[in-house]
PDB file of C-alpha atoms in Angstrom:
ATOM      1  CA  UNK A   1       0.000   0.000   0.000  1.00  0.00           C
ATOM      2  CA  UNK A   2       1.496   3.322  -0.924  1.00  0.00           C
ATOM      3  CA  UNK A   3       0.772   5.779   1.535  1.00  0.00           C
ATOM      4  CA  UNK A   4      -0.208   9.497   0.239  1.00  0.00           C
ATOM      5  CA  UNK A   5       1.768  12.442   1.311  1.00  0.00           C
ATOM      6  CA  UNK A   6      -1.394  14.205   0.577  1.00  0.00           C
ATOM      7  CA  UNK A   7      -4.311  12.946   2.185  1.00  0.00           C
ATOM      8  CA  UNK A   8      -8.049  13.100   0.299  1.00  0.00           C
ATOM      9  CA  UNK A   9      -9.866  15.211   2.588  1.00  0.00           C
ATOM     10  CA  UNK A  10     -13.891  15.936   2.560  1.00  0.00           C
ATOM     11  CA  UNK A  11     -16.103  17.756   5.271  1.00  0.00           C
ATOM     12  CA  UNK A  12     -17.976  16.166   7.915  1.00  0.00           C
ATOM     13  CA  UNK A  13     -20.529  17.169  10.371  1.00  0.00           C
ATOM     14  CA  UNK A  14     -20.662  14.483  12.938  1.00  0.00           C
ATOM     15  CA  UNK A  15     -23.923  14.623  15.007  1.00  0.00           C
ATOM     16  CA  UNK A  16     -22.880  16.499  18.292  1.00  0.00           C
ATOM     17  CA  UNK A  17     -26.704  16.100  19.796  1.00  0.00           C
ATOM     18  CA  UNK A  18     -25.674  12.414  20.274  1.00  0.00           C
ATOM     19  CA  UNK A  19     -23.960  12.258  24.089  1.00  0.00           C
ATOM     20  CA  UNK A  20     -22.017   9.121  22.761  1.00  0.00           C
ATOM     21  CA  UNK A  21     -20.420  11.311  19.843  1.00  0.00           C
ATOM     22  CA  UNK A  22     -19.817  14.385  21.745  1.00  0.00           C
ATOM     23  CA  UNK A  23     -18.132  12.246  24.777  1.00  0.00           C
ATOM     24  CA  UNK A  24     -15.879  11.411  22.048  1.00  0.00           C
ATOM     25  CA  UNK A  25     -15.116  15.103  20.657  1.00  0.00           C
ATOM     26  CA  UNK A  26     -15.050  16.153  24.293  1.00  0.00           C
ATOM     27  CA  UNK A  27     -12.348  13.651  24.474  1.00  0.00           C
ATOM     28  CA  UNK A  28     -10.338  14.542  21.377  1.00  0.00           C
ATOM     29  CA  UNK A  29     -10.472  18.531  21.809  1.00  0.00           C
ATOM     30  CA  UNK A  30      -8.845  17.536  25.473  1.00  0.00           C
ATOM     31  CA  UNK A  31      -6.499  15.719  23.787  1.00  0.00           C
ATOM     32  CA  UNK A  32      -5.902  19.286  21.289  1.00  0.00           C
ATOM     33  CA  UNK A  33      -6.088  21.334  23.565  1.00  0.00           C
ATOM     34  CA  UNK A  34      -3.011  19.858  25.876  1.00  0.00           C
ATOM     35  CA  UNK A  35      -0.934  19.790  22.545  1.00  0.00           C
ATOM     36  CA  UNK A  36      -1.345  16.766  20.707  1.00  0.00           C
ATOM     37  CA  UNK A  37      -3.098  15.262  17.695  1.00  0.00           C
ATOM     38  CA  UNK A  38      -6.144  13.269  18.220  1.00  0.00           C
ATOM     39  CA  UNK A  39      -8.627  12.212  15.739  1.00  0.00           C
ATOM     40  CA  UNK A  40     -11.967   9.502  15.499  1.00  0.00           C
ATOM     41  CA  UNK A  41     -10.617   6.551  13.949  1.00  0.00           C
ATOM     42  CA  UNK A  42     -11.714   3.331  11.823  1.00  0.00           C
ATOM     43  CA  UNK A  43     -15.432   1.954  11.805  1.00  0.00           C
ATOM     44  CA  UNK A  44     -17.370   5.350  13.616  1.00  0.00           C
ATOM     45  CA  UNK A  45     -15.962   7.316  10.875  1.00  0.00           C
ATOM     46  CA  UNK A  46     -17.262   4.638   7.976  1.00  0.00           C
ATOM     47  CA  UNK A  47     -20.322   4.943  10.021  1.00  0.00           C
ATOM     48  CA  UNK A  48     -20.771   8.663  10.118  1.00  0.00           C
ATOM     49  CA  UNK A  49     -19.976   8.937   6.182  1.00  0.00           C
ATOM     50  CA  UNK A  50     -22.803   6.309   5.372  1.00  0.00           C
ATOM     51  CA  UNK A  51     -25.038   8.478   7.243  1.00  0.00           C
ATOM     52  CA  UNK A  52     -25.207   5.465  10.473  1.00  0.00           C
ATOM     53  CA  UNK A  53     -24.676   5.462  14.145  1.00  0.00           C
ATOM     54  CA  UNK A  54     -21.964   4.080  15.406  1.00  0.00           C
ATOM     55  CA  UNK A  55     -21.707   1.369  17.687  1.00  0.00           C
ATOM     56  CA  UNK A  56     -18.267   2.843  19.548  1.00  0.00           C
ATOM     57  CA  UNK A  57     -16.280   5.891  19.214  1.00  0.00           C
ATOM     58  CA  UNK A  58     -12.030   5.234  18.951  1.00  0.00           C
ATOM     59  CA  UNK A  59      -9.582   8.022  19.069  1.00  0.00           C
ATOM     60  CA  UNK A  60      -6.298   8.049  18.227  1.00  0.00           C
ATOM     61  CA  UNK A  61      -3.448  10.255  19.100  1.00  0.00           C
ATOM     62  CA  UNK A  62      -0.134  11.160  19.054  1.00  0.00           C
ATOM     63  CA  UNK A  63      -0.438  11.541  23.036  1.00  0.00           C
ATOM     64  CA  UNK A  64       1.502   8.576  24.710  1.00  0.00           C
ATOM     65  CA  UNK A  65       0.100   6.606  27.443  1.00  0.00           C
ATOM     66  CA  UNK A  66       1.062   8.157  30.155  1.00  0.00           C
ATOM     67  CA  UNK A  67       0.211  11.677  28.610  1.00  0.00           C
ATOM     68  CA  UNK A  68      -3.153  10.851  28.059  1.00  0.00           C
ATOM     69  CA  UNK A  69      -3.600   9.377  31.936  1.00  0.00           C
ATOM     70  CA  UNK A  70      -2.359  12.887  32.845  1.00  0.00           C
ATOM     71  CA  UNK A  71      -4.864  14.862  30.574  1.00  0.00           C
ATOM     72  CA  UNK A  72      -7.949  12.901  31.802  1.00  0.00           C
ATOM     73  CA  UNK A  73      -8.631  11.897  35.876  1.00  0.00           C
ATOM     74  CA  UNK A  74     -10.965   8.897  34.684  1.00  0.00           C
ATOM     75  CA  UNK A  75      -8.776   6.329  32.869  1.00  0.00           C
ATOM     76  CA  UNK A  76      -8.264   2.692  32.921  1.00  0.00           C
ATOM     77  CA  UNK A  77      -4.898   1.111  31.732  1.00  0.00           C
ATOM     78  CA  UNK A  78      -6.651  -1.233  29.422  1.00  0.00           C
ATOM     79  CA  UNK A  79      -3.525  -2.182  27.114  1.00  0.00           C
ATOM     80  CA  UNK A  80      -1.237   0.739  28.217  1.00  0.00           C
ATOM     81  CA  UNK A  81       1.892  -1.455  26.752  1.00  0.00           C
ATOM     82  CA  UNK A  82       0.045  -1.283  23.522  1.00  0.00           C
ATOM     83  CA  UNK A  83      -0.798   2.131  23.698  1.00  0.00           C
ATOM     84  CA  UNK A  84      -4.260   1.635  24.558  1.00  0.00           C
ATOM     85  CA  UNK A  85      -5.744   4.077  27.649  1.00  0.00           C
ATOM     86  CA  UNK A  86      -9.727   4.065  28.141  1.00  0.00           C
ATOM     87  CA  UNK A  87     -11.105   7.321  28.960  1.00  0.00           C
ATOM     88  CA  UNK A  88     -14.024   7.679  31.217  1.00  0.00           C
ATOM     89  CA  UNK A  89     -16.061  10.512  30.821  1.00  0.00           C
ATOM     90  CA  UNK A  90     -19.968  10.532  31.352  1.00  0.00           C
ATOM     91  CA  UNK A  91     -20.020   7.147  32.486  1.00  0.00           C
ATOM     92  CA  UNK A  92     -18.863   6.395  28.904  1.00  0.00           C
ATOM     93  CA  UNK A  93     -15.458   4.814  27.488  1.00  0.00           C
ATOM     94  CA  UNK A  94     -13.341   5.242  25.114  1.00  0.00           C
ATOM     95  CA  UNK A  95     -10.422   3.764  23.748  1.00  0.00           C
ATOM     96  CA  UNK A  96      -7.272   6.418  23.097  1.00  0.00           C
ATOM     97  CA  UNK A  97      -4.740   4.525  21.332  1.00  0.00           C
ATOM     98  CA  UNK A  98      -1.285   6.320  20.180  1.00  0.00           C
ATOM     99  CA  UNK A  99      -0.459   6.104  16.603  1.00  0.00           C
ATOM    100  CA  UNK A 100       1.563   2.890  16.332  1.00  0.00           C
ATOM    101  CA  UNK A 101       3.063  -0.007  14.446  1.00  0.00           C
ATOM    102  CA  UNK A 102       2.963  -3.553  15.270  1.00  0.00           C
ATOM    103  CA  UNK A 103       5.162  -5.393  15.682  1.00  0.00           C
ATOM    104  CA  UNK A 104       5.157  -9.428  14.705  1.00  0.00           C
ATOM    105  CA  UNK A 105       1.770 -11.111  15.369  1.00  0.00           C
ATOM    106  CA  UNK A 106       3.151 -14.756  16.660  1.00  0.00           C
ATOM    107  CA  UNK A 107      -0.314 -15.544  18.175  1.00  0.00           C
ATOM    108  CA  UNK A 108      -2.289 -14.076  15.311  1.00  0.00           C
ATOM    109  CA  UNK A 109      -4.253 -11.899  17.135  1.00  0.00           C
ATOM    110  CA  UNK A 110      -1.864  -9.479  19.310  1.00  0.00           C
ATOM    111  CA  UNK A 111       1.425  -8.105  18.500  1.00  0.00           C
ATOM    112  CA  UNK A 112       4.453  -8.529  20.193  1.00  0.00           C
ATOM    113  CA  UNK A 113       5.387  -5.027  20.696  1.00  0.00           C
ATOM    114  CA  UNK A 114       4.268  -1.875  19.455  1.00  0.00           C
ATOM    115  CA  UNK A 115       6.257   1.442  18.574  1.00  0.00           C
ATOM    116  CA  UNK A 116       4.993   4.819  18.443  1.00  0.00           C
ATOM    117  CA  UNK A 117       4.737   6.657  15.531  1.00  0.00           C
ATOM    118  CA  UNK A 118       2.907   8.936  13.231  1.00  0.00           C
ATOM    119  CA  UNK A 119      -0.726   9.087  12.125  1.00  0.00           C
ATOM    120  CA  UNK A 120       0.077   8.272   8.508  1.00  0.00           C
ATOM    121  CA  UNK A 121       2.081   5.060   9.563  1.00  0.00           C
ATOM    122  CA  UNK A 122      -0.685   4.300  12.316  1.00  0.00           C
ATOM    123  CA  UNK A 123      -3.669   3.680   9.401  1.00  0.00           C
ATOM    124  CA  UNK A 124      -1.265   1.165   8.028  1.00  0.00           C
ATOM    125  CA  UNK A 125      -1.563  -1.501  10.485  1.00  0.00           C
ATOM    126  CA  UNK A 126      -5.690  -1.157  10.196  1.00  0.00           C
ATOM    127  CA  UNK A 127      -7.747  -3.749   8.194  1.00  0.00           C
ATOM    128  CA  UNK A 128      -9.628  -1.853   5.816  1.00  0.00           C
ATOM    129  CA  UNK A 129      -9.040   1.113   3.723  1.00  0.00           C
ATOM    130  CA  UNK A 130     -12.556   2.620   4.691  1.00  0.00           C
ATOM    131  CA  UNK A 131     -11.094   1.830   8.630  1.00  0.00           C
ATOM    132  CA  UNK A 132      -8.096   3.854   8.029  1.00  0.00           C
ATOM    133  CA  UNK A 133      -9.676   6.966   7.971  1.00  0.00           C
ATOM    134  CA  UNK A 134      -9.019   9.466  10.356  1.00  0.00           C
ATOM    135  CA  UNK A 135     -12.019  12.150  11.192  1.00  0.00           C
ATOM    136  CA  UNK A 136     -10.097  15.532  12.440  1.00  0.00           C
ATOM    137  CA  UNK A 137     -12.975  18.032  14.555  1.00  0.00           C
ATOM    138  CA  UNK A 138     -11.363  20.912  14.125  1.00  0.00           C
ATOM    139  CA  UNK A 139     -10.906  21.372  10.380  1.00  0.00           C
ATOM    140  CA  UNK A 140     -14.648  19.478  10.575  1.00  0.00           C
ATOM    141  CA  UNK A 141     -12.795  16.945   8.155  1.00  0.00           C
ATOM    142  CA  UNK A 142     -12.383  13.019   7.039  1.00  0.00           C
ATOM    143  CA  UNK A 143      -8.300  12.692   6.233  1.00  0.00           C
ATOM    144  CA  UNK A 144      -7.256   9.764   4.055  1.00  0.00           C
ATOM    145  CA  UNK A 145      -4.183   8.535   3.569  1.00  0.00           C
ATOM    146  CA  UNK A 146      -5.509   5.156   2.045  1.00  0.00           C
ATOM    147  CA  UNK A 147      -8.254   5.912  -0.576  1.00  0.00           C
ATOM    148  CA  UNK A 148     -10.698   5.074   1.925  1.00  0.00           C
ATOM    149  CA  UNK A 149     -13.177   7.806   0.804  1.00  0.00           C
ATOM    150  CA  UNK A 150     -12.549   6.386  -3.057  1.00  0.00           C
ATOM    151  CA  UNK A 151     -13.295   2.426  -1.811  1.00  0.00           C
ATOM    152  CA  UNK A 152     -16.695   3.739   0.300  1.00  0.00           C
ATOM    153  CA  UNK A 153     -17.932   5.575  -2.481  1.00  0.00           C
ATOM    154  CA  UNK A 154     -17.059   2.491  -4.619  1.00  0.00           C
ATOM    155  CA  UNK A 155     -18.666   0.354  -2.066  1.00  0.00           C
ATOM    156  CA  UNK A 156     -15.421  -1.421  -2.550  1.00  0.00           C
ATOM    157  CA  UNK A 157     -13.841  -3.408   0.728  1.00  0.00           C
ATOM    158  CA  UNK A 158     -10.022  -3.065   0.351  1.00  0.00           C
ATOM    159  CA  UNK A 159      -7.074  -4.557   2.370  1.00  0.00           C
ATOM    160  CA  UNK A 160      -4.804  -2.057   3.252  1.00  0.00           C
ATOM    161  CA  UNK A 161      -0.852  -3.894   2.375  1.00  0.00           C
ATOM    162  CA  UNK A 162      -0.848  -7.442   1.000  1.00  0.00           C
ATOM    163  CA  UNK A 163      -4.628  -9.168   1.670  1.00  0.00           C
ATOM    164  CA  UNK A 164      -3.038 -12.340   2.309  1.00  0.00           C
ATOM    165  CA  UNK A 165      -0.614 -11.098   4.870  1.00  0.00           C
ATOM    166  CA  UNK A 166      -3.357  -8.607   6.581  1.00  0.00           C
ATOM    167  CA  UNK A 167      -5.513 -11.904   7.350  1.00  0.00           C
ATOM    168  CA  UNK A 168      -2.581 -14.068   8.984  1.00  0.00           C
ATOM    169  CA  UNK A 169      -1.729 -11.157  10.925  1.00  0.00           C
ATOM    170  CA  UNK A 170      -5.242 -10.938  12.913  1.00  0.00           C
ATOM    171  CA  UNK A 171      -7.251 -14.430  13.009  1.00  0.00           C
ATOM    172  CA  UNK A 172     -10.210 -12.938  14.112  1.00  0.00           C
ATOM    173  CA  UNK A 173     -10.277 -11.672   9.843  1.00  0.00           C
ATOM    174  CA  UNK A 174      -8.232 -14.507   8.652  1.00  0.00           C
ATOM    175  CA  UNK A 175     -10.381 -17.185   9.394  1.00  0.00           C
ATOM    176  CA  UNK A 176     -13.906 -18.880   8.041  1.00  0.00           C
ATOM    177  CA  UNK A 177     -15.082 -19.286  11.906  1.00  0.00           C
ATOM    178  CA  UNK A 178     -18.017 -22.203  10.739  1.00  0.00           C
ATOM    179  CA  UNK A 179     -15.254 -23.845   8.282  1.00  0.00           C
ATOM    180  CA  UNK A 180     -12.066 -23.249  10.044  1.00  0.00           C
ATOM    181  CA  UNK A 181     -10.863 -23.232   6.229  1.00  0.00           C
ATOM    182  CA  UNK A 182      -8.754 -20.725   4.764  1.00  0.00           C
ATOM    183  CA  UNK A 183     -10.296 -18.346   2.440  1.00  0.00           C
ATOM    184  CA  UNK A 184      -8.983 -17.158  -0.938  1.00  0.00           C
ATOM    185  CA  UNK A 185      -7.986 -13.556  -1.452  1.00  0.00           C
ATOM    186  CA  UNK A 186      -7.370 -11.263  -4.442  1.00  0.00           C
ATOM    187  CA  UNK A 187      -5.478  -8.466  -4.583  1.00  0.00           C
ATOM    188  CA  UNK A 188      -7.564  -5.224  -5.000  1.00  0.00           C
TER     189      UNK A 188
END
């Protein structure tokens, strides 16, 4: 996959009266306004684009771990090796994970190690094209490093790297659950 230097942009109102969706811009303007990058991340923003709620809200930052514990007083250290901090706020959660790479999956479902790094890099290690897209609140904007917005208007569903290698990285995709067989793949 050949990242873009210049990301596809397009403008996006997300729906503010819901609480769960402004939790989750409370929690990334927190995140802005202590000095880092934060954006939504993956599925919600698919969701929002196709006009549907939601089922969870991610954010993703260039805050590490222990920065975002120190931004928010409600957090739980859900996979703070991996990045991973869940904010509390509203007696809702959500997961803040820095922008990382993985690093070797020898279980097939968690990496070894992780390293901190940019946005741009982070969408890499996502599934999908249309869940590598990043939705930035303050420019009111969908970034895309990935052709994300191309594949969703396209209705296409898109690996991003090498299908075959995505799937034996994560099981959980890999895998025909009822078959336990493998299933065939073509490049996109």
């Amino acid at each position: 996959m050949v990242l873009r230097s210049q990301p596809a942009t397009r403008p996006l109102e997300v729906p503010l009266g819901d609480p769960a969706c402004s939790g989750a811009i409370w929690v990334v303007d927190r995140l802005n306004d202590a000095g880092h990058e934060a954006f939504l991340v993956g599925g919600c923003v698919r969701d929002l684009l196709l006009g549907r709620e939601p089922k969870d809200y991610d954010i993703a930052t260039s805050a590490e771990p222990d920065q975002v514990q120190q931004v928010f007083p409600q957090t739980v250290a859900v996979g703070k090796a991996f990045g991973v901090i869940m904010v509390i706020h509203e007696s809702r959660d959500y997961d803040v994970a820095t922008f990382r790479k993985d690093i070797d999956y020898s279980d097939g479902r968690r990496p070894e190690s992780v390293t901190f790094c940019s946005d741009q890099e982070d969408v890499l290690r996502r599934d999908f094209t249309i869940n590598g897209l990043l939705y930035r609140h303050s420019t009111r904007e969908v970034v895309d490093y990935v052709g994300g917005l191309a594949d969703l208007d396209a209705r296409i569903v898109r690996a991003i790297g090498e299908p075959r290698r995505r799937f034996e990285e994560d099981h959980l995709h890999g895998q025909d659950q009822s078959t336990q067989e493998q299933p065939q793949y073509q490049e996109g």
